[in-house]
Coordinates of C-alpha atoms and ligand atoms in Angstrom, one line a residue:
M1 CA 72.0 106.3 223.5
K2 CA 69.7 109.1 222.3
I3 CA 71.2 111.7 220.1
S4 CA 68.9 114.5 218.8
A5 CA 69.5 116.3 215.5
L6 CA 70.0 119.5 217.4
D7 CA 70.5 120.4 221.1
L8 CA 69.9 124.2 221.6
K9 CA 69.9 123.9 225.4
K10 CA 73.6 122.9 225.2
Q11 CA 74.4 125.9 223.0
I12 CA 72.4 128.4 225.1
E13 CA 73.6 127.3 228.6
P14 CA 77.1 128.8 228.6
L15 CA 75.7 132.1 227.2
R16 CA 72.7 132.2 229.5
Q17 CA 73.8 135.2 231.7
E18 CA 74.7 137.3 228.7
L19 CA 71.5 136.5 226.9
D20 CA 69.4 137.1 230.0
A21 CA 71.0 140.5 230.6
G22 CA 70.5 141.5 226.9
I23 CA 66.9 140.5 227.0
K24 CA 66.3 142.3 230.3
E25 CA 67.7 145.5 228.8
V26 CA 65.3 145.3 225.9
I27 CA 62.4 144.9 228.4
D28 CA 63.7 147.7 230.6
N29 CA 63.9 150.0 227.5
T30 CA 60.5 148.9 226.2
S31 CA 61.8 149.3 222.6
F32 CA 60.7 146.1 221.0
I33 CA 60.9 146.6 217.2
L34 CA 63.9 147.9 215.1
G35 CA 65.7 150.7 217.0
S36 CA 69.2 150.8 218.3
G37 CA 69.4 147.1 219.1
V38 CA 68.7 146.2 215.5
D39 CA 71.0 149.0 214.2
K40 CA 73.9 147.7 216.3
F41 CA 73.4 144.1 215.1
E42 CA 73.2 145.3 211.5
R43 CA 76.5 147.2 212.0
H44 CA 78.2 144.1 213.4
V45 CA 76.9 141.9 210.5
V46 CA 78.4 144.5 208.1
E47 CA 81.7 144.1 209.9
Y48 CA 81.5 140.3 210.0
S49 CA 80.3 139.8 206.4
G50 CA 82.2 142.5 204.5
A51 CA 78.9 143.5 202.8
Q52 CA 78.3 147.2 202.7
Y53 CA 74.7 147.0 204.0
A54 CA 72.8 144.7 206.3
I55 CA 69.0 145.0 206.7
G56 CA 67.4 143.1 209.6
V57 CA 64.0 141.6 208.7
S58 CA 61.3 139.3 210.1
N59 CA 62.6 136.0 208.7
G60 CA 64.6 134.4 205.9
T61 CA 61.5 133.9 203.7
D62 CA 60.6 137.6 203.9
A63 CA 64.3 138.4 203.2
I64 CA 64.0 136.6 199.9
S65 CA 60.6 138.2 199.0
L66 CA 61.7 141.7 199.9
S67 CA 65.0 141.2 197.9
L68 CA 63.0 140.2 194.8
L69 CA 60.5 143.1 195.3
A70 CA 63.4 145.7 195.8
L71 CA 65.0 144.3 192.6
G72 CA 61.8 145.1 190.7
I73 CA 60.5 141.5 190.3
E74 CA 56.8 141.7 189.4
P75 CA 53.9 139.2 189.2
N76 CA 54.5 136.6 186.4
D77 CA 58.2 137.3 186.2
G78 CA 60.1 134.0 186.1
V79 CA 62.5 133.3 189.0
I80 CA 64.9 130.4 188.6
C81 CA 65.2 128.2 191.8
P82 CA 66.8 124.8 192.4
A83 CA 64.2 122.0 192.5
F84 CA 65.9 120.6 195.6
T85 CA 65.9 123.1 198.5
Y86 CA 63.6 124.2 201.3
Y87 CA 60.1 125.2 200.2
A88 CA 60.7 128.9 201.2
T89 CA 63.2 129.5 198.4
A90 CA 60.5 129.1 195.7
G91 CA 57.6 130.0 198.1
A92 CA 59.0 133.4 198.7
A93 CA 59.0 134.1 195.0
A94 CA 55.6 132.6 194.4
N95 CA 54.1 134.6 197.3
I96 CA 54.9 137.9 195.5
G97 CA 53.2 136.6 192.4
A98 CA 56.4 135.6 190.6
R99 CA 56.7 132.2 188.8
P100 CA 59.2 129.7 190.2
V101 CA 61.1 128.2 187.2
F102 CA 63.0 125.1 188.5
A103 CA 66.4 123.9 187.6
D104 CA 68.1 120.6 188.5
I105 CA 71.0 120.3 191.0
D106 CA 74.5 119.1 190.7
E107 CA 74.9 115.4 191.7
D108 CA 77.9 116.1 194.0
T109 CA 77.2 119.4 195.7
Y110 CA 73.4 119.3 195.7
N111 CA 73.5 123.0 194.6
I112 CA 71.9 124.4 191.5
S113 CA 73.5 123.0 188.3
L114 CA 74.9 125.5 185.8
K115 CA 74.1 123.2 182.9
S116 CA 70.5 123.0 184.0
I117 CA 70.3 126.8 184.4
E118 CA 71.6 127.1 180.8
T119 CA 69.0 124.7 179.6
V120 CA 66.2 126.7 181.3
L121 CA 67.5 130.0 179.9
A122 CA 67.8 128.6 176.4
K123 CA 64.2 127.4 176.4
K124 CA 61.3 129.5 175.2
N125 CA 59.9 130.3 178.6
K126 CA 56.3 131.4 178.9
F127 CA 57.3 133.8 181.6
K128 CA 60.2 136.2 181.2
I129 CA 63.0 135.2 183.5
K130 CA 64.1 138.1 185.6
A131 CA 66.0 136.6 188.6
I132 CA 67.7 133.5 189.9
I133 CA 68.0 132.3 193.5
P134 CA 71.1 130.1 194.0
V135 CA 70.8 128.3 197.3
H136 CA 74.0 127.5 199.4
L137 CA 72.4 124.3 200.5
Y138 CA 73.6 122.6 203.7
G139 CA 76.3 125.2 204.2
A140 CA 78.5 125.2 201.1
C141 CA 78.3 127.8 198.4
A142 CA 76.8 127.3 195.0
D143 CA 79.0 127.9 192.0
M144 CA 78.7 131.7 192.1
D145 CA 81.1 132.6 189.3
G146 CA 79.1 130.5 187.0
V147 CA 75.7 131.8 188.3
L148 CA 76.9 135.4 188.0
R149 CA 78.3 134.9 184.5
L150 CA 74.9 133.5 183.3
A151 CA 73.0 136.2 185.2
R152 CA 75.1 139.0 183.5
K153 CA 74.7 137.4 180.1
H154 CA 70.9 137.2 180.5
K155 CA 70.5 140.4 182.5
I156 CA 68.8 138.8 185.4
K157 CA 69.1 139.6 189.1
V158 CA 70.7 137.3 191.7
V159 CA 69.4 136.7 195.2
E160 CA 71.6 134.3 197.1
D161 CA 69.6 132.1 199.5
T162 CA 72.1 132.1 202.4
A163 CA 69.7 130.7 204.9
Q164 CA 71.9 127.6 205.5
A165 CA 75.4 129.1 205.0
F166 CA 75.9 132.2 207.1
G167 CA 79.7 132.6 207.5
A168 CA 80.6 130.2 204.7
E169 CA 83.1 131.7 202.2
Y170 CA 83.1 131.6 198.4
K171 CA 86.7 132.2 197.2
G172 CA 87.4 134.2 200.4
K173 CA 84.2 136.3 200.3
K174 CA 81.3 135.6 202.6
A175 CA 78.2 133.8 201.2
G176 CA 75.5 136.3 200.5
T177 CA 77.7 139.1 199.5
L178 CA 78.3 138.1 195.8
G179 CA 74.8 138.5 194.2
D180 CA 72.6 141.6 194.2
C181 CA 71.3 140.5 197.6
G182 CA 71.9 137.8 200.0
A183 CA 69.0 136.5 202.1
V184 CA 69.9 135.1 205.6
S185 CA 67.6 133.1 207.9
F186 CA 68.1 133.1 211.7
Y187 CA 65.5 130.4 212.3
P188 CA 66.3 128.9 215.7
G189 CA 67.8 125.8 214.2
K190 CA 70.2 127.6 211.9
N191 CA 73.9 127.9 212.7
L192 CA 73.2 131.4 214.0
G193 CA 69.7 131.1 215.4
A194 CA 67.4 133.6 217.0
F195 CA 64.9 132.9 219.8
G196 CA 62.0 133.1 217.3
D197 CA 61.8 134.2 213.6
A198 CA 64.4 136.6 212.2
G199 CA 66.3 137.2 209.0
L200 CA 68.5 139.7 207.2
I201 CA 69.4 140.9 203.8
L202 CA 73.0 141.7 202.7
T203 CA 73.7 144.0 199.8
N204 CA 76.5 146.2 198.4
N205 CA 74.0 148.5 196.6
K206 CA 73.1 151.7 198.5
T207 CA 69.9 152.4 196.5
L208 CA 68.8 148.8 197.1
A209 CA 69.5 149.0 200.8
E210 CA 67.5 152.2 201.1
K211 CA 64.6 150.6 199.2
L212 CA 64.7 147.6 201.5
R213 CA 64.6 149.6 204.6
V214 CA 61.5 151.3 203.4
L215 CA 59.9 148.1 202.1
R216 CA 60.4 146.2 205.4
N217 CA 58.7 149.0 207.3
Q218 CA 55.2 149.5 205.7
G219 CA 56.7 151.5 202.9
N220 CA 57.3 154.6 205.0
K221 CA 60.6 156.5 205.3
D222 CA 58.9 159.0 207.6
K223 CA 56.3 157.7 209.9
Y224 CA 52.8 157.8 208.3
Y225 CA 54.1 158.9 204.9
H226 CA 53.9 155.8 202.7
T227 CA 55.8 156.2 199.5
V228 CA 55.6 152.6 198.3
L229 CA 53.5 149.6 199.0
G230 CA 55.6 148.1 201.8
R231 CA 55.2 145.2 204.1
N232 CA 55.5 144.6 207.8
N233 CA 58.8 142.7 207.7
R234 CA 60.6 144.4 210.6
M235 CA 63.1 142.7 212.9
D236 CA 62.2 142.4 216.6
T237 CA 64.8 144.1 218.9
I238 CA 64.9 141.0 221.2
Q239 CA 66.0 138.9 218.3
A240 CA 68.6 141.4 217.3
V241 CA 70.1 141.5 220.8
V242 CA 70.2 137.7 221.0
L243 CA 71.8 137.4 217.6
D244 CA 74.3 140.1 218.3
I245 CA 75.5 138.1 221.4
K246 CA 75.6 134.8 219.5
L247 CA 77.3 136.4 216.4
R248 CA 80.5 136.6 218.6
Y249 CA 80.6 132.8 218.8
L250 CA 79.6 132.1 215.2
D251 CA 83.1 131.5 213.8
L252 CA 83.9 129.2 216.7
W253 CA 80.7 127.2 216.2
N254 CA 81.3 127.0 212.5
S255 CA 84.8 125.6 213.0
S256 CA 83.5 123.2 215.6
R257 CA 81.0 121.9 213.0
Q258 CA 83.8 121.5 210.5
E259 CA 85.8 119.5 213.1
V260 CA 82.8 117.2 213.7
A261 CA 82.5 116.8 209.9
Q262 CA 86.1 115.9 209.5
Y263 CA 85.8 113.3 212.3
Y264 CA 82.9 111.7 210.5
N265 CA 84.7 111.9 207.1
K266 CA 87.8 110.3 208.5
N267 CA 85.9 107.5 210.2
L268 CA 83.4 106.8 207.4
A269 CA 85.8 107.0 204.5
G270 CA 85.9 103.9 202.3
L271 CA 82.5 102.7 203.3
N272 CA 79.6 102.2 200.9
V273 CA 78.2 105.7 201.6
K274 CA 78.9 109.0 199.8
L275 CA 80.5 111.7 202.0
P276 CA 79.7 115.4 201.6
V277 CA 81.7 117.0 198.8
V278 CA 83.3 120.4 199.5
P279 CA 83.7 122.3 196.2
V280 CA 87.2 123.9 195.7
Y281 CA 85.7 127.4 195.6
S282 CA 83.8 127.2 198.9
T283 CA 84.2 126.5 202.6
H284 CA 81.5 124.4 204.2
I285 CA 79.9 125.3 207.5
Y286 CA 77.9 122.1 207.8
H287 CA 74.5 123.4 208.6
Q288 CA 73.8 119.8 207.8
Y289 CA 76.1 116.8 207.4
V290 CA 74.5 114.9 204.5
L291 CA 75.4 111.3 203.4
R292 CA 74.1 109.6 200.4
T293 CA 73.3 105.9 200.1
S294 CA 72.6 103.8 197.1
V295 CA 69.9 101.9 199.0
S296 CA 66.8 103.9 200.2
N297 CA 67.5 106.7 202.7
K298 CA 64.4 105.6 204.5
L299 CA 66.0 102.2 205.4
F300 CA 69.1 104.0 206.6
M301 CA 67.2 106.6 208.6
N302 CA 64.9 104.0 210.2
Y303 CA 67.9 102.0 211.4
L304 CA 69.6 105.1 212.9
Q305 CA 66.3 106.2 214.5
E306 CA 65.8 102.7 216.0
K307 CA 69.2 103.1 217.5
G308 CA 68.3 106.5 219.0
I309 CA 70.0 108.7 216.4
D310 CA 67.9 111.5 215.0
S311 CA 68.6 111.3 211.2
R312 CA 66.5 113.3 208.8
V313 CA 66.1 114.0 205.1
F314 CA 66.4 117.5 203.7
Y315 CA 64.2 117.2 201.6
P316 CA 61.9 114.2 201.0
V317 CA 60.0 115.7 198.1
P318 CA 61.6 118.0 195.5
L319 CA 59.8 121.3 194.9
H320 CA 58.6 120.5 191.4
L321 CA 56.7 117.6 192.8
Q322 CA 55.2 119.4 195.8
K323 CA 51.4 119.7 195.7
C324 CA 51.5 123.5 196.2
F325 CA 53.5 123.9 193.0
K326 CA 51.3 121.6 190.9
Y327 CA 50.0 124.6 189.0
L328 CA 53.5 125.2 187.5
G329 CA 53.0 122.0 185.4
Y330 CA 56.1 120.0 186.3
K331 CA 56.1 116.2 186.4
A332 CA 58.1 113.3 187.8
G333 CA 61.3 112.8 185.8
D334 CA 61.8 116.5 185.0
F335 CA 64.7 116.9 187.5
P336 CA 66.4 113.5 187.9
Q337 CA 69.2 114.6 190.2
A338 CA 66.8 116.4 192.6
E339 CA 64.5 113.3 192.6
K340 CA 67.4 111.0 193.3
A341 CA 68.8 113.2 196.1
A342 CA 65.4 113.1 197.8
K343 CA 65.5 109.3 197.9
Q344 CA 69.1 108.8 198.8
T345 CA 70.3 111.5 201.2
F346 CA 70.0 111.7 204.9
T347 CA 71.7 113.6 207.7
L348 CA 73.8 112.7 210.8
P349 CA 73.5 115.0 213.8
I350 CA 76.0 117.8 213.7
Y351 CA 76.5 120.6 216.2
P352 CA 79.5 121.9 218.1
E353 CA 78.4 120.3 221.5
L354 CA 78.4 116.7 220.3
T355 CA 80.6 114.6 222.6
K356 CA 83.3 112.2 221.3
E357 CA 81.2 109.3 222.8
E358 CA 78.2 110.5 220.8
K359 CA 80.2 110.9 217.6
D360 CA 81.7 107.4 218.0
Y361 CA 78.3 105.9 218.6
I362 CA 76.9 107.5 215.4
I363 CA 79.9 106.3 213.4
Q364 CA 79.6 102.8 214.9
T365 CA 75.9 102.7 214.0
V366 CA 76.4 103.8 210.4
K367 CA 79.0 101.0 210.1
E368 CA 76.7 98.4 211.6
F369 CA 74.0 99.3 209.0
I370 CA 76.4 99.1 206.1
H371 CA 78.0 95.9 207.2
G372 CA 74.6 94.3 208.0
Ligands
PLP1 C1 67.2 127.1 202.1 C2 66.3 128.0 202.9 N1 65.7 129.0 202.4 C3 64.8 129.8 203.1 C4 64.5 129.5 204.4 C5 63.5 130.4 205.1 O1 64.0 130.9 206.3 P1 62.9 131.3 207.5 O2 62.5 130.0 208.1 O3 63.7 132.1 208.4 O4 61.8 132.0 206.9 C6 65.2 128.4 205.0 C7 65.0 128.1 206.4 O5 64.1 127.6 207.0 C8 66.0 127.6 204.3 O6 66.6 126.5 204.8

């Protein structure tokens, strides 16, 4: 049996008519960037998330960079990021000239460790730390009370990287609505995916929202009058229309993912493999279902791949050991939990459309590997 990590065709098929009609309308209107389609989607995201403002942008990476810029982060300001996340979390900070300052992750949740943040903040840092980017990795929230407490104490800004957790809840509030800004990615493979690149920023701060709208659109509030150095980070109308249709199904898809995860949990319990941990303060929307093995994840993944199951590792190299961040001066051993997670974790396919037969085959194959 062949089971891919993701099957977007199966997700799109039942919505095909709605999506085709929505896209046709954009073409008929020949309004392709921002405009009423984006305004409408932003309004619906405000309703969905409970945030006061939603600003549609070009992608999740730009959502982080713009948030940092709007919060006044300048070149050579330090920005704390977890060492174990997708490149873009730190890349978005580095690309505006800020200095990523890494912290380790928690062994159970894979999210940023409060203890490690405290260690970083207690050190004499070469660069003044001005912001932190907690990432809600794989779909469960970071310990936001802890992060916000430390941020308040040290007067630093908080940008939640919500790229993998749109719709997840932290103590009843939607991920991305707790910090100064929440950056969302609608990369096609995300739980709410566009038909190309798209992203969004959530905030409860009116001044920030106004700044972000100007920054995303070449720094002009009125066309051809540029008040600040802005960027071209606008959202395409087609993406907004597609996302607006898909948003109606998001809760249903997220709960289907949770059902798949529960099925895996039930059937893999008691085996020599660590199941995902859901922290008490958060729901988990399982953007990824991640297992941990005490043997090498490569061996496990190779076996699953041989049996036709598309298993991956997110991520094989922690950020402090990536070539592009060599200039930051980190070395192997600096963040032991991040390094261990990179060697021991791997995913099982998880999406709402997986059939019972496919799930059972995956479970059976995991058991075969463990039992030799
Ligand atoms: C944790 C994390 N941060 C940031 C991003 C960047 O989002 P995008 O690909 O939309 O730029 C992604 C997604 O790829 C992500 O997974």
